[in-house]
Amino acid sequence: MRTCAESFQGYVLRPLGRDYGERLLPRGLDITFCDQLFLIGGGLLWNIYFAGLAILFGFFLATGVALMKFSANPWLWRPASAFVFFFRGSPLFIQFFFFYSAFILLPRTGIDIPLGFTTLTVQTSALTTAQVGGLFVLILNTTAYSAELFYGALRSVPKGDLEAADAYGMGGLTKFRRVVWPNMLRLAWPSYTNEAIFLTHSTTLVFLSAFPARQQSGEAFYYARYFVDQTFNPFVAYPIVAAYFIMLTLIIIGLFGLVNRRLNRHLPQEKRQRIRFRPQYIR
Amino acid sequence: MFEFCADPSILPTGQWFACYLTSGTHMAFYRSFLVVMLLLAITAPAALAMGILGALALRSDFAPVNLLGRGYVNLVRGVPDIVFFLFVPIALGQGIEWVLHQINCPDWDQPIRQGNDFIVCREAKMPPVGASAWTRNVYGFSMAIIAFALVFGAFVANTLYGAMRAVPQAQIETAESYGMTRAQAFRRIVLPQMWVFALPGLSNIWQILVKSTPLLFLLGIQDAVFWARELGGAKTSLYTYPHPDWRVWYFMVLLIFYLFLTWGSERSFGWLTRRLSRGQATAEGERLRRGAA
């Protein structure tokens, strides 16, 4: 039997690949409690990777899509609405399957795009991995959900603030940067916090049967399922992963709460928006 | 299905597809959409019932019941529900077998958990040893329904609890001043009126429920996802209908099915909201009243 220190050393970085610890995962009767604790904990690295990058890219894309949807030009708002409808109306689980089966049809050598003076080769093989392809789907998905939130917030930017900006002679980008955008973020932030939480929880779906976990390197829930399959005992691994996720949720609430304080700092105390945790997980 | 399907390899494209899309496995694929609908049709009332129980527990003045309700709602809401979907069927299955084991085989001396095995006596196996495939499927399906009802019941309980508190307090007081008991006031005043307040939340939960049905696949049920993967995969010439990897098309069909389902439910909930707002003391109800006059 391994000691706890040994399992820590062998498995905490194992989710990154088999070069970062024991080559094989613990099996059958060899599994100790510490193995489960540290391997699942190490898997959280991937959850943080997926959630962090998806939120980062999704945030900027969602601002763009929300502005498109808010625009009066049908060439802008129609595609934006269709995009939002598509990703909000269908299950993320199926989206993973759909995009994965589309990605594996792309030519392995990459796609050549002739630009006249030179040829650009787009590498497509990476898209069949969860680390790139799965992240891609997550980014699109969170973009759609956040764009809907931002769109709702854009519609409720106070009229007085916009008139004040006009009166100061602000126009175009300045007005957007100083008045519209901060207001939009402030109004959308509580629900955006929830969106970030749902997104983090839905990173558990990445390795669920569509994208393969190469070298058995997966995220926390992948390992929890692995352990339950091995030990046939759901009462250890699932509570561990649940506890980790509750922890992660609390960290997100804390971080987003700091941003919320900053976004609301100009308002009198009682008008500030509180973040309420309203989890709805499946998307 | 058609008579010309005897030898598909020599058929022109149109007839080939007619045969291909009506083959036995494709019929199973179409039936699996009905399985999804069936799951929705059973789970929604079950979750609603769980939700009403949960909301009543949350409202209760009796401390243990109240605590039970709060514990249930917060536990389920605080943990990713995918964990619950996989946890509940296994845990429940083992729980049932354990209880049956205690009843049927009291003189069994070995421990139930031996290493990584969960061993109960033969009489305690669920579904029973030698049960038909159909019984096994029904058993698995009911486990899935229980998991769904438990998870979504907690969401519904929270929504309904909020909705019950949104019914104007003055109306309840009026009812009591007419001599109704608390239970009567609840049945006659709160229960009929809370739905309009609960509807936005319920509609949201319904959409989430619809979008979580593909997770049935993870519970080993042959649902639409299972068949899409099965049928779409590349088939060599050993098969009657050889074709390359068509999974992307099958999943596109699934996506369209779900888009249609969510779009349809959005429309229906819109209609229901207008219908329920009639005669309510809300802005929408007021607008309907003015429109009619």
PDB file of C-alpha atoms in Angstrom, chain A residues 27-31 85-95 97-98 100-102 104-105 145 201 204-205 208-210 221 225 228 230-235 238-239 241-242 245-246 249 276-283, chain B residues 76-83 85-87 90-92 94-95 113-118 152 155 158-159 201 204-205 208 210-215 217-218 225 229 245 247-249 251-252 254-255 258-260 262-263 266:
ATOM      1  CA  ARG A  27      -6.365  -0.114 -10.023  1.00  0.00           C
ATOM      2  CA  GLY A  28      -8.734  -2.415  -8.214  1.00  0.00           C
ATOM      3  CA  LEU A  29      -7.823  -3.245  -4.649  1.00  0.00           C
ATOM      4  CA  ASP A  30      -4.721  -1.084  -4.852  1.00  0.00           C
ATOM      5  CA  ILE A  31      -6.781   2.112  -4.619  1.00  0.00           C
ATOM      6  CA  PHE A  85     -30.524  30.534 -30.055  1.00  0.00           C
ATOM      7  CA  PHE A  86     -28.491  27.623 -31.375  1.00  0.00           C
ATOM      8  CA  PHE A  87     -26.172  27.357 -28.393  1.00  0.00           C
ATOM      9  CA  ARG A  88     -28.741  28.092 -25.712  1.00  0.00           C
ATOM     10  CA  GLY A  89     -31.419  25.911 -27.226  1.00  0.00           C
ATOM     11  CA  SER A  90     -29.469  22.683 -27.489  1.00  0.00           C
ATOM     12  CA  PRO A  91     -27.761  20.584 -24.831  1.00  0.00           C
ATOM     13  CA  LEU A  92     -24.033  21.130 -24.337  1.00  0.00           C
ATOM     14  CA  PHE A  93     -23.636  17.362 -24.176  1.00  0.00           C
ATOM     15  CA  ILE A  94     -24.885  17.002 -27.758  1.00  0.00           C
ATOM     16  CA  GLN A  95     -22.855  20.015 -28.866  1.00  0.00           C
ATOM     17  CA  PHE A  97     -20.686  15.149 -29.725  1.00  0.00           C
ATOM     18  CA  PHE A  98     -21.610  17.191 -32.768  1.00  0.00           C
ATOM     19  CA  TYR A 100     -16.222  16.315 -32.097  1.00  0.00           C
ATOM     20  CA  SER A 101     -17.654  14.273 -34.949  1.00  0.00           C
ATOM     21  CA  ALA A 102     -17.318  17.317 -37.215  1.00  0.00           C
ATOM     22  CA  ILE A 104     -12.575  14.386 -36.890  1.00  0.00           C
ATOM     23  CA  LEU A 105     -13.825  14.774 -40.455  1.00  0.00           C
ATOM     24  CA  TYR A 145     -25.175  32.319 -22.609  1.00  0.00           C
ATOM     25  CA  HIS A 201     -19.594  22.822 -13.438  1.00  0.00           C
ATOM     26  CA  THR A 204     -17.286  17.993 -16.137  1.00  0.00           C
ATOM     27  CA  LEU A 205     -19.000  17.154 -19.429  1.00  0.00           C
ATOM     28  CA  LEU A 208     -17.901  12.449 -20.962  1.00  0.00           C
ATOM     29  CA  SER A 209     -17.725  10.170 -23.998  1.00  0.00           C
ATOM     30  CA  ALA A 210     -17.207  12.595 -26.916  1.00  0.00           C
ATOM     31  CA  PHE A 221     -15.084  14.105 -12.659  1.00  0.00           C
ATOM     32  CA  ARG A 225     -16.078   8.036 -12.592  1.00  0.00           C
ATOM     33  CA  VAL A 228     -16.406   4.375  -9.122  1.00  0.00           C
ATOM     34  CA  GLN A 230     -12.995   0.414 -10.353  1.00  0.00           C
ATOM     35  CA  THR A 231     -14.259   0.160  -6.783  1.00  0.00           C
ATOM     36  CA  PHE A 232     -18.007  -0.023  -7.475  1.00  0.00           C
ATOM     37  CA  ASN A 233     -18.442   2.240  -4.488  1.00  0.00           C
ATOM     38  CA  PRO A 234     -20.047   5.611  -5.270  1.00  0.00           C
ATOM     39  CA  PHE A 235     -19.879   6.798  -1.670  1.00  0.00           C
ATOM     40  CA  TYR A 238     -18.457  11.295  -5.824  1.00  0.00           C
ATOM     41  CA  PRO A 239     -18.569  13.077  -2.462  1.00  0.00           C
ATOM     42  CA  VAL A 241     -15.560  15.545  -6.359  1.00  0.00           C
ATOM     43  CA  ALA A 242     -18.673  17.269  -5.007  1.00  0.00           C
ATOM     44  CA  PHE A 245     -16.632  21.651  -6.755  1.00  0.00           C
ATOM     45  CA  ILE A 246     -18.270  23.361  -3.824  1.00  0.00           C
ATOM     46  CA  THR A 249     -17.768  27.537  -6.548  1.00  0.00           C
ATOM     47  CA  ARG A 276     -26.995  35.616  -5.232  1.00  0.00           C
ATOM     48  CA  PHE A 277     -25.943  32.085  -5.920  1.00  0.00           C
ATOM     49  CA  ARG A 278     -28.670  30.476  -8.007  1.00  0.00           C
ATOM     50  CA  PRO A 279     -27.234  27.338  -9.486  1.00  0.00           C
ATOM     51  CA  GLN A 280     -28.775  25.647 -12.497  1.00  0.00           C
ATOM     52  CA  TYR A 281     -26.287  23.279 -13.822  1.00  0.00           C
ATOM     53  CA  ILE A 282     -27.155  21.447 -16.967  1.00  0.00           C
ATOM     54  CA  ARG A 283     -26.954  23.462 -20.124  1.00  0.00           C
TER      55      ARG A 283
ATOM     56  CA  VAL B  76     -28.927  19.143  -4.454  1.00  0.00           C
ATOM     57  CA  ARG B  77     -28.500  22.724  -5.630  1.00  0.00           C
ATOM     58  CA  GLY B  78     -25.004  23.027  -4.228  1.00  0.00           C
ATOM     59  CA  VAL B  79     -23.546  19.974  -5.962  1.00  0.00           C
ATOM     60  CA  PRO B  80     -23.177  19.606  -9.752  1.00  0.00           C
ATOM     61  CA  ASP B  81     -26.183  17.578 -10.771  1.00  0.00           C
ATOM     62  CA  ILE B  82     -24.236  15.395 -13.164  1.00  0.00           C
ATOM     63  CA  VAL B  83     -22.712  13.936 -10.011  1.00  0.00           C
ATOM     64  CA  PHE B  85     -27.324  11.643 -12.009  1.00  0.00           C
ATOM     65  CA  LEU B  86     -24.526   9.124 -11.759  1.00  0.00           C
ATOM     66  CA  PHE B  87     -24.582   8.802  -7.989  1.00  0.00           C
ATOM     67  CA  ILE B  90     -25.868   3.333  -8.241  1.00  0.00           C
ATOM     68  CA  ALA B  91     -26.393   4.324  -4.627  1.00  0.00           C
ATOM     69  CA  LEU B  92     -30.112   3.580  -4.809  1.00  0.00           C
ATOM     70  CA  GLN B  94     -27.046  -0.796  -3.910  1.00  0.00           C
ATOM     71  CA  GLY B  95     -29.374   0.485  -1.188  1.00  0.00           C
ATOM     72  CA  ARG B 113     -18.410  -5.151   0.598  1.00  0.00           C
ATOM     73  CA  GLN B 114     -15.490  -7.471  -0.029  1.00  0.00           C
ATOM     74  CA  GLY B 115     -12.636  -5.441  -1.402  1.00  0.00           C
ATOM     75  CA  ASN B 116     -14.075  -3.842  -4.483  1.00  0.00           C
ATOM     76  CA  ASP B 117     -17.078  -6.120  -4.822  1.00  0.00           C
ATOM     77  CA  PHE B 118     -20.586  -5.521  -3.654  1.00  0.00           C
ATOM     78  CA  PHE B 152     -35.245  18.727 -10.486  1.00  0.00           C
ATOM     79  CA  PHE B 155     -35.042  23.212  -8.189  1.00  0.00           C
ATOM     80  CA  ASN B 158     -37.079  26.421  -4.444  1.00  0.00           C
ATOM     81  CA  THR B 159     -39.122  28.102  -7.173  1.00  0.00           C
ATOM     82  CA  GLY B 201     -38.902  29.769 -12.847  1.00  0.00           C
ATOM     83  CA  ASN B 204     -36.524  27.813 -16.907  1.00  0.00           C
ATOM     84  CA  ILE B 205     -36.334  24.500 -15.070  1.00  0.00           C
ATOM     85  CA  ILE B 208     -32.922  22.729 -18.273  1.00  0.00           C
ATOM     86  CA  VAL B 210     -35.178  19.120 -21.640  1.00  0.00           C
ATOM     87  CA  LYS B 211     -31.512  19.852 -22.167  1.00  0.00           C
ATOM     88  CA  SER B 212     -30.415  17.311 -19.580  1.00  0.00           C
ATOM     89  CA  THR B 213     -32.258  14.350 -21.127  1.00  0.00           C
ATOM     90  CA  PRO B 214     -29.267  13.311 -23.281  1.00  0.00           C
ATOM     91  CA  LEU B 215     -27.531  12.388 -20.035  1.00  0.00           C
ATOM     92  CA  PHE B 217     -27.071   7.893 -22.298  1.00  0.00           C
ATOM     93  CA  LEU B 218     -24.633   7.887 -19.401  1.00  0.00           C
ATOM     94  CA  VAL B 225     -27.480   9.670 -28.284  1.00  0.00           C
ATOM     95  CA  ARG B 229     -23.349   7.095 -32.154  1.00  0.00           C
ATOM     96  CA  ASP B 245     -18.529   8.227 -40.698  1.00  0.00           C
ATOM     97  CA  ARG B 247     -22.071  10.764 -36.937  1.00  0.00           C
ATOM     98  CA  VAL B 248     -21.979  14.483 -37.553  1.00  0.00           C
ATOM     99  CA  TRP B 249     -25.282  14.268 -39.491  1.00  0.00           C
ATOM    100  CA  PHE B 251     -25.913  14.605 -34.125  1.00  0.00           C
ATOM    101  CA  MET B 252     -27.142  17.443 -36.284  1.00  0.00           C
ATOM    102  CA  LEU B 254     -30.388  15.531 -32.552  1.00  0.00           C
ATOM    103  CA  LEU B 255     -29.446  19.189 -32.255  1.00  0.00           C
ATOM    104  CA  TYR B 258     -33.625  19.706 -29.205  1.00  0.00           C
ATOM    105  CA  LEU B 259     -33.746  23.175 -30.741  1.00  0.00           C
ATOM    106  CA  PHE B 260     -37.271  22.451 -31.862  1.00  0.00           C
ATOM    107  CA  THR B 262     -36.855  24.162 -26.553  1.00  0.00           C
ATOM    108  CA  TRP B 263     -38.342  26.565 -29.088  1.00  0.00           C
ATOM    109  CA  GLU B 266     -40.762  28.562 -25.023  1.00  0.00           C
TER     110      GLU B 266
END
